[in-house]
Amino acid sequence: FVSCICGDDVTAKHWSRIAKQIKLLYDPVADFHIQYEGYLASTKIKQADAVLLGYPLQYPGMRPGTLRNDLLIYEPVTRATGPAMSWSMYAINHLDVGSYREAAENFNRSYLPYIRGPFHVWHELRKPGPGGAQNFITGAGGFLQAVLFGYAGLRVYLDRLELSSVTGSEVTAKGVQYLGALIVVTQTVDKAEIVVTHLEHELTIEIGQRNAAVAVVPYQVYSLPKGVKAIIRARSYPYGECALPEDVIGHSA
């Protein structure tokens, strides 16, 4: 798929084969993903790792209970002086399992200790010590992901854009681009609203599980009650002759 989209043959790198051979350790009794063979649940870790199977990997078949257990096990043992990206990823994954207080705590933790005046530039290390790398855009990127893919409720897949109504979120994301479209997403206390302000290709939107997909109409307001998801897709296949890859990463062990 990458070779076809980019016009550059990368098949010799065997990325798909490597992805399928990645070993994902799982404890079926405690229902959590083990960081490595022999890992003890109380062992300190530097930053988020196993939790990333939820977001950003969006591992197929991940149960909410398993993700919640991953958070309960790894968040408390994450090094407090670790990088800001851990807290933003924890925030997103807490939102996914409905832990809104914990999400807010981690969101604040992802930027308040790391930005420094007078222009609120991200630094690698927490205040009040030395800042480490200045203009630490990796930390800023994690913060932006927490806004867009956490509180704004966006998720991007190869074949669709998903938007969820997020409980406890009040945020507006403008200028979201998807297949040439410009989208505004507004999360309010009791609902989310989606407005497409520009279209280059025909899109469809499906709201809820039992509603048929309908054509997207520019400037029409699509409302999502809390707990409801919308799916936006291209009306016709957007990738030409490039077939979507099989969505298989790793194997459980």
PDB file of N, CA and C in Angstrom, residues 205-253:
ATOM      1  N   ILE A 205     -21.751  10.423   5.428  1.00  0.00           N
ATOM      2  CA  ILE A 205     -21.675  10.426   6.886  1.00  0.00           C
ATOM      3  C   ILE A 205     -22.718   9.467   7.436  1.00  0.00           C
ATOM      4  N   GLU A 206     -22.313   8.703   8.413  1.00  0.00           N
ATOM      5  CA  GLU A 206     -23.192   7.746   9.083  1.00  0.00           C
ATOM      6  C   GLU A 206     -23.184   8.080  10.567  1.00  0.00           C
ATOM      7  N   ILE A 207     -24.334   8.366  11.127  1.00  0.00           N
ATOM      8  CA  ILE A 207     -24.438   8.762  12.532  1.00  0.00           C
ATOM      9  C   ILE A 207     -25.128   7.651  13.312  1.00  0.00           C
ATOM     10  N   GLY A 208     -24.417   7.097  14.278  1.00  0.00           N
ATOM     11  CA  GLY A 208     -24.966   5.983  15.037  1.00  0.00           C
ATOM     12  C   GLY A 208     -24.814   4.673  14.283  1.00  0.00           C
ATOM     13  N   GLN A 209     -25.132   3.577  14.950  1.00  0.00           N
ATOM     14  CA  GLN A 209     -24.887   2.257  14.379  1.00  0.00           C
ATOM     15  C   GLN A 209     -25.958   1.810  13.396  1.00  0.00           C
ATOM     16  N   ARG A 210     -27.168   2.322  13.512  1.00  0.00           N
ATOM     17  CA  ARG A 210     -28.262   1.797  12.701  1.00  0.00           C
ATOM     18  C   ARG A 210     -28.735   2.761  11.623  1.00  0.00           C
ATOM     19  N   ASN A 211     -28.065   3.868  11.475  1.00  0.00           N
ATOM     20  CA  ASN A 211     -28.480   4.842  10.471  1.00  0.00           C
ATOM     21  C   ASN A 211     -27.677   4.659   9.190  1.00  0.00           C
ATOM     22  N   ALA A 212     -28.355   4.746   8.074  1.00  0.00           N
ATOM     23  CA  ALA A 212     -27.687   4.588   6.785  1.00  0.00           C
ATOM     24  C   ALA A 212     -26.798   5.792   6.500  1.00  0.00           C
ATOM     25  N   ALA A 213     -25.753   5.553   5.727  1.00  0.00           N
ATOM     26  CA  ALA A 213     -24.862   6.640   5.323  1.00  0.00           C
ATOM     27  C   ALA A 213     -25.575   7.530   4.314  1.00  0.00           C
ATOM     28  N   VAL A 214     -25.441   8.835   4.494  1.00  0.00           N
ATOM     29  CA  VAL A 214     -26.046   9.804   3.578  1.00  0.00           C
ATOM     30  C   VAL A 214     -24.963  10.738   3.076  1.00  0.00           C
ATOM     31  N   ALA A 215     -25.242  11.402   1.973  1.00  0.00           N
ATOM     32  CA  ALA A 215     -24.269  12.321   1.395  1.00  0.00           C
ATOM     33  C   ALA A 215     -24.040  13.514   2.318  1.00  0.00           C
ATOM     34  N   VAL A 216     -22.784  13.907   2.459  1.00  0.00           N
ATOM     35  CA  VAL A 216     -22.444  15.083   3.257  1.00  0.00           C
ATOM     36  C   VAL A 216     -22.848  16.343   2.497  1.00  0.00           C
ATOM     37  N   VAL A 217     -23.548  17.231   3.175  1.00  0.00           N
ATOM     38  CA  VAL A 217     -23.984  18.499   2.591  1.00  0.00           C
ATOM     39  C   VAL A 217     -23.191  19.627   3.253  1.00  0.00           C
ATOM     40  N   PRO A 218     -22.476  20.432   2.473  1.00  0.00           N
ATOM     41  CA  PRO A 218     -21.706  21.527   3.070  1.00  0.00           C
ATOM     42  C   PRO A 218     -22.574  22.449   3.916  1.00  0.00           C
ATOM     43  N   TYR A 219     -22.051  22.825   5.057  1.00  0.00           N
ATOM     44  CA  TYR A 219     -22.651  23.758   6.013  1.00  0.00           C
ATOM     45  C   TYR A 219     -23.885  23.207   6.725  1.00  0.00           C
ATOM     46  N   GLN A 220     -24.235  21.972   6.473  1.00  0.00           N
ATOM     47  CA  GLN A 220     -25.291  21.363   7.277  1.00  0.00           C
ATOM     48  C   GLN A 220     -24.705  20.951   8.623  1.00  0.00           C
ATOM     49  N   VAL A 221     -25.471  21.162   9.695  1.00  0.00           N
ATOM     50  CA  VAL A 221     -25.009  20.817  11.036  1.00  0.00           C
ATOM     51  C   VAL A 221     -25.458  19.393  11.361  1.00  0.00           C
ATOM     52  N   TYR A 222     -24.485  18.540  11.655  1.00  0.00           N
ATOM     53  CA  TYR A 222     -24.772  17.161  12.056  1.00  0.00           C
ATOM     54  C   TYR A 222     -24.526  17.056  13.557  1.00  0.00           C
ATOM     55  N   SER A 223     -25.565  16.708  14.308  1.00  0.00           N
ATOM     56  CA  SER A 223     -25.478  16.665  15.769  1.00  0.00           C
ATOM     57  C   SER A 223     -25.300  15.234  16.257  1.00  0.00           C
ATOM     58  N   LEU A 224     -24.435  15.090  17.251  1.00  0.00           N
ATOM     59  CA  LEU A 224     -24.185  13.789  17.866  1.00  0.00           C
ATOM     60  C   LEU A 224     -24.502  13.880  19.352  1.00  0.00           C
ATOM     61  N   PRO A 225     -25.499  13.153  19.837  1.00  0.00           N
ATOM     62  CA  PRO A 225     -25.708  13.084  21.290  1.00  0.00           C
ATOM     63  C   PRO A 225     -24.510  12.407  21.946  1.00  0.00           C
ATOM     64  N   LYS A 226     -24.369  12.585  23.244  1.00  0.00           N
ATOM     65  CA  LYS A 226     -23.268  11.964  23.955  1.00  0.00           C
ATOM     66  C   LYS A 226     -23.306  10.446  23.776  1.00  0.00           C
ATOM     67  N   GLY A 227     -22.132   9.883  23.538  1.00  0.00           N
ATOM     68  CA  GLY A 227     -22.024   8.443  23.365  1.00  0.00           C
ATOM     69  C   GLY A 227     -22.258   7.954  21.955  1.00  0.00           C
ATOM     70  N   VAL A 228     -22.556   8.862  21.025  1.00  0.00           N
ATOM     71  CA  VAL A 228     -22.829   8.483  19.635  1.00  0.00           C
ATOM     72  C   VAL A 228     -21.618   8.814  18.771  1.00  0.00           C
ATOM     73  N   LYS A 229     -21.387   7.984  17.773  1.00  0.00           N
ATOM     74  CA  LYS A 229     -20.236   8.143  16.893  1.00  0.00           C
ATOM     75  C   LYS A 229     -20.702   8.401  15.465  1.00  0.00           C
ATOM     76  N   ALA A 230     -19.959   9.240  14.746  1.00  0.00           N
ATOM     77  CA  ALA A 230     -20.212   9.475  13.324  1.00  0.00           C
ATOM     78  C   ALA A 230     -19.022   8.959  12.522  1.00  0.00           C
ATOM     79  N   ILE A 231     -19.316   8.427  11.344  1.00  0.00           N
ATOM     80  CA  ILE A 231     -18.272   7.919  10.455  1.00  0.00           C
ATOM     81  C   ILE A 231     -18.390   8.631   9.114  1.00  0.00           C
ATOM     82  N   ILE A 232     -17.303   9.252   8.697  1.00  0.00           N
ATOM     83  CA  ILE A 232     -17.248   9.934   7.401  1.00  0.00           C
ATOM     84  C   ILE A 232     -16.336   9.135   6.483  1.00  0.00           C
ATOM     85  N   ARG A 233     -16.825   8.860   5.281  1.00  0.00           N
ATOM     86  CA  ARG A 233     -16.051   8.102   4.297  1.00  0.00           C
ATOM     87  C   ARG A 233     -16.152   8.782   2.934  1.00  0.00           C
ATOM     88  N   ALA A 234     -15.243   8.403   2.055  1.00  0.00           N
ATOM     89  CA  ALA A 234     -15.362   8.812   0.661  1.00  0.00           C
ATOM     90  C   ALA A 234     -16.480   8.007   0.005  1.00  0.00           C
ATOM     91  N   ARG A 235     -17.283   8.670  -0.838  1.00  0.00           N
ATOM     92  CA  ARG A 235     -18.354   7.940  -1.522  1.00  0.00           C
ATOM     93  C   ARG A 235     -17.770   6.897  -2.470  1.00  0.00           C
ATOM     94  N   SER A 236     -16.684   7.233  -3.123  1.00  0.00           N
ATOM     95  CA  SER A 236     -15.990   6.277  -3.982  1.00  0.00           C
ATOM     96  C   SER A 236     -14.585   6.059  -3.437  1.00  0.00           C
ATOM     97  N   TYR A 237     -14.003   4.920  -3.726  1.00  0.00           N
ATOM     98  CA  TYR A 237     -12.696   4.556  -3.175  1.00  0.00           C
ATOM     99  C   TYR A 237     -11.658   5.612  -3.536  1.00  0.00           C
ATOM    100  N   PRO A 238     -10.949   6.189  -2.543  1.00  0.00           N
ATOM    101  CA  PRO A 238     -10.093   7.349  -2.812  1.00  0.00           C
ATOM    102  C   PRO A 238      -8.655   7.036  -3.216  1.00  0.00           C
ATOM    103  N   TYR A 239      -8.259   5.758  -3.178  1.00  0.00           N
ATOM    104  CA  TYR A 239      -6.842   5.452  -3.364  1.00  0.00           C
ATOM    105  C   TYR A 239      -6.528   4.797  -4.703  1.00  0.00           C
ATOM    106  N   GLY A 240      -7.421   4.941  -5.666  1.00  0.00           N
ATOM    107  CA  GLY A 240      -7.147   4.429  -7.004  1.00  0.00           C
ATOM    108  C   GLY A 240      -6.919   2.931  -7.017  1.00  0.00           C
ATOM    109  N   GLU A 241      -5.791   2.509  -7.582  1.00  0.00           N
ATOM    110  CA  GLU A 241      -5.475   1.088  -7.689  1.00  0.00           C
ATOM    111  C   GLU A 241      -4.747   0.560  -6.456  1.00  0.00           C
ATOM    112  N   CYS A 242      -4.555   1.393  -5.455  1.00  0.00           N
ATOM    113  CA  CYS A 242      -3.818   0.989  -4.250  1.00  0.00           C
ATOM    114  C   CYS A 242      -4.780   0.341  -3.253  1.00  0.00           C
ATOM    115  N   ALA A 243      -4.649  -0.959  -3.055  1.00  0.00           N
ATOM    116  CA  ALA A 243      -5.540  -1.691  -2.158  1.00  0.00           C
ATOM    117  C   ALA A 243      -5.141  -1.460  -0.706  1.00  0.00           C
ATOM    118  N   LEU A 244      -6.144  -1.338   0.174  1.00  0.00           N
ATOM    119  CA  LEU A 244      -5.864  -1.160   1.596  1.00  0.00           C
ATOM    120  C   LEU A 244      -5.119  -2.373   2.143  1.00  0.00           C
ATOM    121  N   PRO A 245      -4.155  -2.142   3.028  1.00  0.00           N
ATOM    122  CA  PRO A 245      -3.418  -3.274   3.605  1.00  0.00           C
ATOM    123  C   PRO A 245      -4.252  -3.993   4.646  1.00  0.00           C
ATOM    124  N   GLU A 246      -3.878  -5.222   4.939  1.00  0.00           N
ATOM    125  CA  GLU A 246      -4.522  -5.973   6.003  1.00  0.00           C
ATOM    126  C   GLU A 246      -4.161  -5.337   7.339  1.00  0.00           C
ATOM    127  N   ASP A 247      -5.169  -5.099   8.168  1.00  0.00           N
ATOM    128  CA  ASP A 247      -4.947  -4.384   9.433  1.00  0.00           C
ATOM    129  C   ASP A 247      -4.592  -5.384  10.535  1.00  0.00           C
ATOM    130  N   VAL A 248      -3.409  -5.958  10.435  1.00  0.00           N
ATOM    131  CA  VAL A 248      -2.947  -6.936  11.415  1.00  0.00           C
ATOM    132  C   VAL A 248      -1.571  -6.518  11.899  1.00  0.00           C
ATOM    133  N   ILE A 249      -1.467  -6.277  13.197  1.00  0.00           N
ATOM    134  CA  ILE A 249      -0.189  -5.893  13.787  1.00  0.00           C
ATOM    135  C   ILE A 249       0.073  -6.800  14.974  1.00  0.00           C
ATOM    136  N   GLY A 250       1.126  -7.574  14.894  1.00  0.00           N
ATOM    137  CA  GLY A 250       1.529  -8.392  16.024  1.00  0.00           C
ATOM    138  C   GLY A 250       0.656  -9.612  16.233  1.00  0.00           C
ATOM    139  N   HIS A 251       1.085 -10.438  17.182  1.00  0.00           N
ATOM    140  CA  HIS A 251       0.303 -11.592  17.589  1.00  0.00           C
ATOM    141  C   HIS A 251       0.394 -11.720  19.093  1.00  0.00           C
ATOM    142  N   SER A 252      -0.689 -12.156  19.713  1.00  0.00           N
ATOM    143  CA  SER A 252      -0.721 -12.272  21.168  1.00  0.00           C
ATOM    144  C   SER A 252       0.083 -13.478  21.614  1.00  0.00           C
ATOM    145  N   ALA A 253       0.649 -13.360  22.805  1.00  0.00           N
ATOM    146  CA  ALA A 253       1.433 -14.465  23.347  1.00  0.00           C
ATOM    147  C   ALA A 253       1.222 -14.526  24.853  1.00  0.00           C
TER     148      ALA A 253
END
